[in-house]
XYZ file of C-alpha atoms in Angstrom:
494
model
C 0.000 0.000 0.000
C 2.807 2.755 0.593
C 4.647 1.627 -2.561
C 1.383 2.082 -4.384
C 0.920 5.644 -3.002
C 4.596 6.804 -2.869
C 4.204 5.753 -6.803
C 1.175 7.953 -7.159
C 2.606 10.994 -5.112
C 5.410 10.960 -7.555
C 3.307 11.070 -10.512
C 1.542 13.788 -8.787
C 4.477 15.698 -8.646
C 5.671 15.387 -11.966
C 2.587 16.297 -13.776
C 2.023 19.428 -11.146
C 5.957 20.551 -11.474
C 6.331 19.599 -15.402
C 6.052 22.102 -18.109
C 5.621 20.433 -20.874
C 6.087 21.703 -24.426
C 5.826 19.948 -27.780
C 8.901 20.244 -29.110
C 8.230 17.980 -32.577
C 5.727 15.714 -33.974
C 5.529 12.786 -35.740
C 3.003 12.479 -38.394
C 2.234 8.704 -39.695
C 0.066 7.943 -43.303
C -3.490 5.895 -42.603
C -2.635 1.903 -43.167
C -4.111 1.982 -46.209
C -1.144 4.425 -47.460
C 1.395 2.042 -45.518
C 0.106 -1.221 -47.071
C 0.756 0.355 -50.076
C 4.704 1.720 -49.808
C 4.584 -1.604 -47.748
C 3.984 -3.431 -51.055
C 6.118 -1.224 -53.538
C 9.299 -2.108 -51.290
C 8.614 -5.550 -51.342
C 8.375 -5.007 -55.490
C 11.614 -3.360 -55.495
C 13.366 -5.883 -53.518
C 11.932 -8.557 -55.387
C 10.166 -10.224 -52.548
C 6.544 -10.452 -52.038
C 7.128 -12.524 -48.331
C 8.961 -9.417 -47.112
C 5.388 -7.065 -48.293
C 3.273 -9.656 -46.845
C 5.308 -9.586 -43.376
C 5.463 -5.417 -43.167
C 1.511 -5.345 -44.362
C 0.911 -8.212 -41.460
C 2.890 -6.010 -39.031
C 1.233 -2.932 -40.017
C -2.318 -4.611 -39.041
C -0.865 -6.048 -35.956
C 0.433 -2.633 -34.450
C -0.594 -1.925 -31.074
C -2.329 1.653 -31.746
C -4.553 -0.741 -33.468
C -5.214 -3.321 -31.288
C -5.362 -0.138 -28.548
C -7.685 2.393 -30.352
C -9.065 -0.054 -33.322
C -9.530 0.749 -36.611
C -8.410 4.406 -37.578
C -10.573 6.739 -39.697
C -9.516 6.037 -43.820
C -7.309 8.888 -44.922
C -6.379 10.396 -41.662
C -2.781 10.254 -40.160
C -1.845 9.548 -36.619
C -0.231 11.952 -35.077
C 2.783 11.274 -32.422
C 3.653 14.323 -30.406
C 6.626 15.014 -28.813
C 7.375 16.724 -24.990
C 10.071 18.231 -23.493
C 10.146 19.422 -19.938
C 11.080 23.067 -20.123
C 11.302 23.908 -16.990
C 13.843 21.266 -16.855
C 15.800 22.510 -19.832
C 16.649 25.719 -17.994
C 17.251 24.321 -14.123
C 19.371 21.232 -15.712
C 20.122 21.034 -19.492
C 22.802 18.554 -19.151
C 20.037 15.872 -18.329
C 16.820 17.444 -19.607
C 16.870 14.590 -23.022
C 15.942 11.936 -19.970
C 12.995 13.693 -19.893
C 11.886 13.391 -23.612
C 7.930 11.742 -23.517
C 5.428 11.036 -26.271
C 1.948 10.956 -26.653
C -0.527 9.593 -29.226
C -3.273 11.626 -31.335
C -5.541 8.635 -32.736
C -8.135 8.760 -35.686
C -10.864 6.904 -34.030
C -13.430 5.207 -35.897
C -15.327 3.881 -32.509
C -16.724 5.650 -29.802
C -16.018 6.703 -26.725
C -18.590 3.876 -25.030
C -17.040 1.435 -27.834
C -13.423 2.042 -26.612
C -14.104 1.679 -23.322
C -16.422 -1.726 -23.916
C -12.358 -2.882 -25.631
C -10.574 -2.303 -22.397
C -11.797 -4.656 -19.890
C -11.911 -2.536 -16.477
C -11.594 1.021 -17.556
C -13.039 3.831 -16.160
C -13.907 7.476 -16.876
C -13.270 10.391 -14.716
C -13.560 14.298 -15.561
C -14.085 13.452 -19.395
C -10.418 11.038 -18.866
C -10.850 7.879 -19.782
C -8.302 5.231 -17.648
C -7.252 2.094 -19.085
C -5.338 -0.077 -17.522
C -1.988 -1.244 -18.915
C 0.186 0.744 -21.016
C -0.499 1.245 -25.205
C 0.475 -2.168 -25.633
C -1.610 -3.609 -23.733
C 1.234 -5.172 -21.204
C 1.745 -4.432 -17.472
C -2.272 -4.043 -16.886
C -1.643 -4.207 -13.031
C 1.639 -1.419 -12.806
C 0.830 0.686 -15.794
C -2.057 3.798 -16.864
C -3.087 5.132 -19.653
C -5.222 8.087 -19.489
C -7.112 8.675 -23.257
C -9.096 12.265 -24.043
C -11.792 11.856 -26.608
C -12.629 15.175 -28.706
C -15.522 16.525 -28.900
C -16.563 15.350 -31.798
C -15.284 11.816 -31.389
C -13.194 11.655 -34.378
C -9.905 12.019 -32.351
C -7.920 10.543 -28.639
C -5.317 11.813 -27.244
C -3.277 9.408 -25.216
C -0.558 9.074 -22.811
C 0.524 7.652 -19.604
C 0.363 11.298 -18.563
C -2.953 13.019 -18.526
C -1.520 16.735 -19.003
C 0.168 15.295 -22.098
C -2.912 13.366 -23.264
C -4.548 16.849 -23.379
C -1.500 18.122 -25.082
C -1.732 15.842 -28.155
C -5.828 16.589 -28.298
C -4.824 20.045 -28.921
C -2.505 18.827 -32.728
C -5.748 18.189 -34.383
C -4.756 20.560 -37.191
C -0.836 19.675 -37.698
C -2.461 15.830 -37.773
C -4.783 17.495 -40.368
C -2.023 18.560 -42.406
C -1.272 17.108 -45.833
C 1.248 14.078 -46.393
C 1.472 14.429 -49.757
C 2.345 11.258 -50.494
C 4.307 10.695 -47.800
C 4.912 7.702 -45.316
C 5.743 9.608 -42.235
C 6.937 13.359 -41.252
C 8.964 14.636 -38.501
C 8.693 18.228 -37.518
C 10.445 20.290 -34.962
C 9.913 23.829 -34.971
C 11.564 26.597 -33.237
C 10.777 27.015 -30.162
C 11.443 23.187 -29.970
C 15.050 23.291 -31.758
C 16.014 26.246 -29.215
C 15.379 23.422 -26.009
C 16.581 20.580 -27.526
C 19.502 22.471 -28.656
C 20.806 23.827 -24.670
C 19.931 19.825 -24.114
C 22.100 18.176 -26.567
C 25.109 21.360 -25.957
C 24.812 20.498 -22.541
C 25.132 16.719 -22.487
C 27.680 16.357 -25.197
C 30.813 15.687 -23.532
C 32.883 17.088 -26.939
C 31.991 19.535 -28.868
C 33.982 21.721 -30.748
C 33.504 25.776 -31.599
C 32.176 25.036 -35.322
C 29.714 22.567 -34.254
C 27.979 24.511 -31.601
C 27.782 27.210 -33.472
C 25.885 25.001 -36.229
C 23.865 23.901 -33.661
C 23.149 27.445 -32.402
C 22.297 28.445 -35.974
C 19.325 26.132 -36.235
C 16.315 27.484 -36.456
C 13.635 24.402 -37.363
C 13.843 21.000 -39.909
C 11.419 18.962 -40.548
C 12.002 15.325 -42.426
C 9.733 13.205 -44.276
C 9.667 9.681 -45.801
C 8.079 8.239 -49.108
C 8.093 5.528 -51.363
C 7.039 5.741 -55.390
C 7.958 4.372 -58.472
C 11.496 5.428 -58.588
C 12.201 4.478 -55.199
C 12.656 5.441 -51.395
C 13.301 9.337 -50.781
C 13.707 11.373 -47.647
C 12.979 15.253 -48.197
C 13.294 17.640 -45.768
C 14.011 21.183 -44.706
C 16.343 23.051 -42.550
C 15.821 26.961 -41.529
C 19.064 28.996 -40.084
C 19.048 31.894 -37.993
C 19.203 35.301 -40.111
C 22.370 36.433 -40.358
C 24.025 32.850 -39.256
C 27.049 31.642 -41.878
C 25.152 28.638 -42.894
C 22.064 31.389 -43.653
C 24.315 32.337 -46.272
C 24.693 29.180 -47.527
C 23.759 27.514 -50.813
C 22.281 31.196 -52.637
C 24.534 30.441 -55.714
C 23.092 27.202 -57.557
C 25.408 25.054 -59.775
C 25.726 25.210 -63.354
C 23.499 22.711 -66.367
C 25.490 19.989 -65.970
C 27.874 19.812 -62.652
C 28.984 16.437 -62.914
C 30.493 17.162 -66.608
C 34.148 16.573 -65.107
C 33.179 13.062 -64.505
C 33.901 10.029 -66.837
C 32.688 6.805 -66.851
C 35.364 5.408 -64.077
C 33.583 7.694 -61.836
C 31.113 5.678 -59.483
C 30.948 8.089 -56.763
C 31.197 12.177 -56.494
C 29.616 15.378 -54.880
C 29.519 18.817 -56.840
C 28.896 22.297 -54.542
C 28.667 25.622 -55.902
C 30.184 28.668 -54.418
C 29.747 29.877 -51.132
C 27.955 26.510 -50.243
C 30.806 26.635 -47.341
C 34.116 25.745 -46.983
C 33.788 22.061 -44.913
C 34.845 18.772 -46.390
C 37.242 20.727 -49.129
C 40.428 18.752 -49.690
C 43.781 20.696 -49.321
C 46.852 19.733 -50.423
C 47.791 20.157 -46.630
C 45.026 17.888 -45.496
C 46.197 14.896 -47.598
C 49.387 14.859 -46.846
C 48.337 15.037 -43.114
C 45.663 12.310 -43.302
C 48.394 9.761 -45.191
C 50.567 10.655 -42.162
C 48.071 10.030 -39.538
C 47.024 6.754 -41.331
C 50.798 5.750 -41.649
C 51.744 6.563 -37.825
C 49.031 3.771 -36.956
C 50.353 1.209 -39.403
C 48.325 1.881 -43.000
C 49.804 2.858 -45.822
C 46.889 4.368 -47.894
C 49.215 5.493 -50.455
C 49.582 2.328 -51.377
C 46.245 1.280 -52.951
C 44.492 4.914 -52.981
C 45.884 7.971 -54.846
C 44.802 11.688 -54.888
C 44.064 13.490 -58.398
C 42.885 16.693 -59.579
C 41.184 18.297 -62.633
C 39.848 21.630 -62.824
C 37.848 22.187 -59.327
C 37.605 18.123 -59.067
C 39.492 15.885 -56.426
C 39.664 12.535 -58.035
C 40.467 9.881 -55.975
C 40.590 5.962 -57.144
C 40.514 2.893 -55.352
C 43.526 0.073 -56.976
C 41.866 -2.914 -55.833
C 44.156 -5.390 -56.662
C 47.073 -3.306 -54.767
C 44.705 -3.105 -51.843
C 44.129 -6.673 -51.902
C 48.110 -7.537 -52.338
C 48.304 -5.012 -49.602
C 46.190 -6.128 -46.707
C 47.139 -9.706 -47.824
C 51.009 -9.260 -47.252
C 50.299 -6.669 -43.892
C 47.332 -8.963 -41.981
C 49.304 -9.611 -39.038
C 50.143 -5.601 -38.801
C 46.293 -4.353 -39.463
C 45.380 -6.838 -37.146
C 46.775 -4.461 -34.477
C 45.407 -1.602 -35.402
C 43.361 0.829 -33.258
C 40.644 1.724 -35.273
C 38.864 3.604 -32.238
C 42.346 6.005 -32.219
C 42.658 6.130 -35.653
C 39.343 7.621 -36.328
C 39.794 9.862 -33.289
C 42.992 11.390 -35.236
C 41.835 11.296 -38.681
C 38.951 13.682 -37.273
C 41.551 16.586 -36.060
C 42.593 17.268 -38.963
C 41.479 20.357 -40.065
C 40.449 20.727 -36.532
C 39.852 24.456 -35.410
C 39.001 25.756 -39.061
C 35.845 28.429 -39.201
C 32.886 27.512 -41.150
C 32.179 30.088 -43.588
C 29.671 30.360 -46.062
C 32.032 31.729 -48.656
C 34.197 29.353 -50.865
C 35.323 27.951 -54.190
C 32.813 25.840 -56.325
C 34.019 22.668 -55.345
C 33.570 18.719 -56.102
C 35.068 15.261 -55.003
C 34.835 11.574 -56.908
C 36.098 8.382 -56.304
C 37.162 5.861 -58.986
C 38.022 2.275 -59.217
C 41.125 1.402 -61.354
C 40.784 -0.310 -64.550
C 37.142 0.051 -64.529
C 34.646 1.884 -66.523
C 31.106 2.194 -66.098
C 27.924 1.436 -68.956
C 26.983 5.445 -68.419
C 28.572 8.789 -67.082
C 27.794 9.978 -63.866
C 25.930 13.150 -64.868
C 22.959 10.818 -66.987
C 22.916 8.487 -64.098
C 21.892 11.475 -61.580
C 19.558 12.970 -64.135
C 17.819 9.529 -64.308
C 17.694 8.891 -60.639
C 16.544 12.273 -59.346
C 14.840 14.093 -62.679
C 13.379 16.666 -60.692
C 17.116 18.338 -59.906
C 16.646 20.119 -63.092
C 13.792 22.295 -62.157
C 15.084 22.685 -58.395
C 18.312 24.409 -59.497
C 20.636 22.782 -56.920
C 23.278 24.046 -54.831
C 24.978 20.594 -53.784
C 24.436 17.522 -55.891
C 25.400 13.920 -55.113
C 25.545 10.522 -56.481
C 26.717 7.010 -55.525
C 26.003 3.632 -57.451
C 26.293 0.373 -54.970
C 25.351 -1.580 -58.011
C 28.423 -0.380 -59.786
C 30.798 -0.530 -56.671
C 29.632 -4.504 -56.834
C 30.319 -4.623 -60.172
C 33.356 -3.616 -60.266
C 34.858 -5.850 -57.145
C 32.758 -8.900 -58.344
C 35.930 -9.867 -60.744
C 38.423 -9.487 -57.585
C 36.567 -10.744 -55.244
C 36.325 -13.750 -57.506
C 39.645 -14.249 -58.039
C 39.994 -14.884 -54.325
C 37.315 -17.672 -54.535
C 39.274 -21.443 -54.627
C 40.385 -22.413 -58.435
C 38.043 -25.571 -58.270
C 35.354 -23.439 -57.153
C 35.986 -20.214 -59.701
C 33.799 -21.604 -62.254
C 30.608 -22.568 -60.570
C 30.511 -19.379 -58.366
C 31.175 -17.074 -61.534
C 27.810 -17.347 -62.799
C 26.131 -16.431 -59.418
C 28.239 -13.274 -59.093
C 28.002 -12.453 -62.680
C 23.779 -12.697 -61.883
C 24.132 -10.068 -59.471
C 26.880 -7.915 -59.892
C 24.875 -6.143 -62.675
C 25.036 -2.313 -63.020
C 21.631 -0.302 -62.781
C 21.769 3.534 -64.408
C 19.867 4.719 -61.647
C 21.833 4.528 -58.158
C 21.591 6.742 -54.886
C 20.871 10.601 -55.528
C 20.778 13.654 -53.377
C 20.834 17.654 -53.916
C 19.988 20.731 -51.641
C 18.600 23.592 -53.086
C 16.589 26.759 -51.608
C 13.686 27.748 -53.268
C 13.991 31.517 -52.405
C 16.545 33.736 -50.819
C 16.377 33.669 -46.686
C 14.097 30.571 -47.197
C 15.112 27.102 -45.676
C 17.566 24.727 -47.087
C 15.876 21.971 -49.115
C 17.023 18.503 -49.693
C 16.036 14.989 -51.419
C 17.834 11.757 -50.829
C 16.475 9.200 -53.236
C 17.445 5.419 -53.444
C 16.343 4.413 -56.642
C 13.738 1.479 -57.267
C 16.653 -0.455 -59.384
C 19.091 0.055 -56.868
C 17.099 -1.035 -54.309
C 16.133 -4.498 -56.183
C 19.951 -5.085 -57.454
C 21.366 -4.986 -53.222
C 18.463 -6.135 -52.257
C 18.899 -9.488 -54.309
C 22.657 -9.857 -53.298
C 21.753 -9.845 -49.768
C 18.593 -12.097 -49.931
C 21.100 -14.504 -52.344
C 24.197 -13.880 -49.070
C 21.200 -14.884 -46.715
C 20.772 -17.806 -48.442
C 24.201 -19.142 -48.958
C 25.209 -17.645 -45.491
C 25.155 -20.945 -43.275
C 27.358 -22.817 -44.735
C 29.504 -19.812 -45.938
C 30.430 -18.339 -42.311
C 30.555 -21.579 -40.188
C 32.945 -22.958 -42.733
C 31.330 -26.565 -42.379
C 32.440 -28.781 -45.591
C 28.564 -29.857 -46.551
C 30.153 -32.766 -48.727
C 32.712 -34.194 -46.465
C 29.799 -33.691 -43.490
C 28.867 -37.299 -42.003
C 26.867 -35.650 -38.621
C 23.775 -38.207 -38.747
C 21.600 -34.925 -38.096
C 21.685 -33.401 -41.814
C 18.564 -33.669 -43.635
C 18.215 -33.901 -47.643
């Protein structure tokens, strides 16, 4: 009995001493809208088990076995709450107290709800169920649910304030998806407490990342699948007057990647003044090979550094990498990778971010290899709509390629007697697909946010996705190196 009320004067507390703020929401597509980017990735992968499993899953969520059926066409909404007041008395550990809440489309009523939830009760328009939203730890565990008036909409939480809270989104769970899966938003008056959190509890941070941080004004992130693939868009707002305000107000020329040949599977393009991070100095090279040498790597040895015009070119000689870790395995086996990574990132260390720089891009190669199509048609087929956004910062990678083009020495490496059996499988899936992974920032209008689109194409997607299904399958025998032929174990079945 005093365990049971210490428990509820602490919740007491909480609630009365809290000051909750939404500081981002979560906005989810109806099921019918999930089913059906459920069903286009299992197209693209190229198996209809994996749809059938994520449509199963989708029905067998528990805001559905909790609420019931939602409302066709209307998202759920998951808001987001920060203690304030704990923000300013104690940023350091004001993330710990990071809650949720859940804005429902109801299709049932309130008497209909209740009638679901074996024992629960209503008090001052609150209904009380017991257990948590999943249903588990019915004898420890609240949740308190706020029908609207209108009954089209419950708020819930295992807080009532913040139950309240989420009844009150009704119009940013109103807002358009457009197509999309899900949407993140944090505005603000949200990035400004999460921001003092996060500055607070990071135990490193350096000068030119806080003042990113401190630059940040709102984002917003969404997810959706189509046709051509799976993108993320979002946008990012900066504080007027910031550096990385300034950012990204010169867009890139017709055709950006035009340095670019066909050995180029890899490379990123910026305009000037898109800032002056991640550009290559002479300086920076020569103190990255010596950082990588001091801890026992000799990169020069398999990776070289090229340039034309504003282009780094770097390319990957994969038979002198393979030669290389071959004859050093003992030595790399020693290696620190924790330290190593620790002082590859101080170099360059201390540099100001500024918004003004050179037009400046970066590709990586693979020696002795040559792709079916240039870099520049392979972006313009993977992400058409870059030539109406007019771009800043472009980007493309193609995995499909990458496979391609280690397939033949990665073979090599395969037993003689086994070579020819296992060239076929690898020559089924190290094909190359035109389209690959795409993404550009752009800004729409002077002092507006930063925009961006990441898109993994459709045919990308399918290509890995068959290699890995295919490395699934093949994977038992593969990594516990058990001879299948020579095996005499009584227990293996035809």
């Amino acid at each position: 009995m005093k365990k049971a009320l210490a428990s509820v004067l602490a919740a007491l507390s909480i609630s009365a001493f809290a000051a909750w703020d939404r500081v981002g929401s979560l906005q989810v597509a109806d099921v019918a809208a999930q089913g059906e980017a459920a069903a286009k990735v299992g197209q693209m992968i190229g198996n209809p088990f994996a749809a059938a499993a994520l449509a199963a899953a989708l029905a067998d969520l528990p805001t559905v076995k909790f609420f019931g059926p939602a409302r066709e066409k209307a998202t759920l909404l998951v808001p987001l709450f920060l203690d304030t007041k704990d923000v300013a008395e104690n940023p350091a550990d004001a993330l710990d107290s990071l809650e949720y809440a859940v804005l429902y489309p109801v299709s049932i009523s309130k008497e209909e709800f209740m009638k679901r939830h074996e024992g629960s009760v209503e008090k001052d328009g609150v209904v009380i169920v017991k257990g948590d939203l999943s249903g588990e730890d019915k004898d420890d565990e609240k949740t308190y649910v706020v029908f609207s008036q209108d009954g089209k909409w419950a708020g819930a939480s295992d807080d009532i304030e913040q139950a309240k809270l989420a009844l009150a989104e009704v119009k940013v769970a109103e807002k358009p998806l457009k197509g999309e899966v899900a949407r993140l938003r944090v505005g603000p008056k949200a990035v400004k407490s999460l921001v003092e959190a996060v500055k607070a509890s990071a135990k490193e941070m350096s000068p030119e990342d806080k003042a990113a941080l401190d630059s940040l004004k709102s984002f917003a992130v969404g997810f959706k699948v189509s046709d051509r693939g799976v993108d993320m868009n979002g946008s990012v707002s900066f504080a007027d007057g910031s550096e990385f305000a300034k950012v990204g107000l010169k867009p890139l020329g017709a055709d950006p990647f035009a340095f670019a040949d066909k050995s180029v599977l890899a490379a990123s393009v910026k305009a000037e003044d898109a800032g002056n991070n991640d550009i290559m100095t002479d300086k920076k090279w020569n103190d990255l090979l010596a950082v990588v040498k001091k801890h026992g790597i000799d990169l020069a040895k398999f990776f070289s550094r090229g340039k034309t015009g504003i282009a780094e070119i770097y390319t990957f000689d994969i038979p002198a990498f393979v030669k290389y870790m071959t004859e050093n395995m003992e030595a790399l086996s020693k290696v620190d990778s924790e330290k190593l990574l620790e002082d590859v990132s101080k170099i360059g260390e201390g540099e100001k971010f500024a918004a003004k720089a050179p037009a400046y891009a970066s590709a990586v190669s693979v020696k002795d290899f040559e792709s079916q199509w240039k870099i520049g048609e392979r972006f313009a087929a993977t992400l058409p709509e870059a030539a109406g956004r007019k771009p800043f910062y472009v980007y493309f990678c193609s995995v499909s390629s990458i496979l391609k083009a280690v397939a033949p020495h990665a073979l090599a490496q395969v037993p003689e007697e086994q070579r020819a059996a296992m060239k076929p499988v690898v020559d089924a899936f190290a094909v190359e697909t035109k389209t690959g992974i795409a993404f550009m920032l752009w800004r729409p209008k002077e002092g507006g946010s930063m925009r961006m689109t990441l898109r993994f194409s459709a045919d990308e997607i399918r290509g890995v996705g068959g290699l890995v299904g295919a490395a699934m399958m093949l994977g038992g025998p593969a990594h516990t190196g058990v001879d299948v032929e020579d095996g005499d174990d009584g227990d293996d079945e035809d």
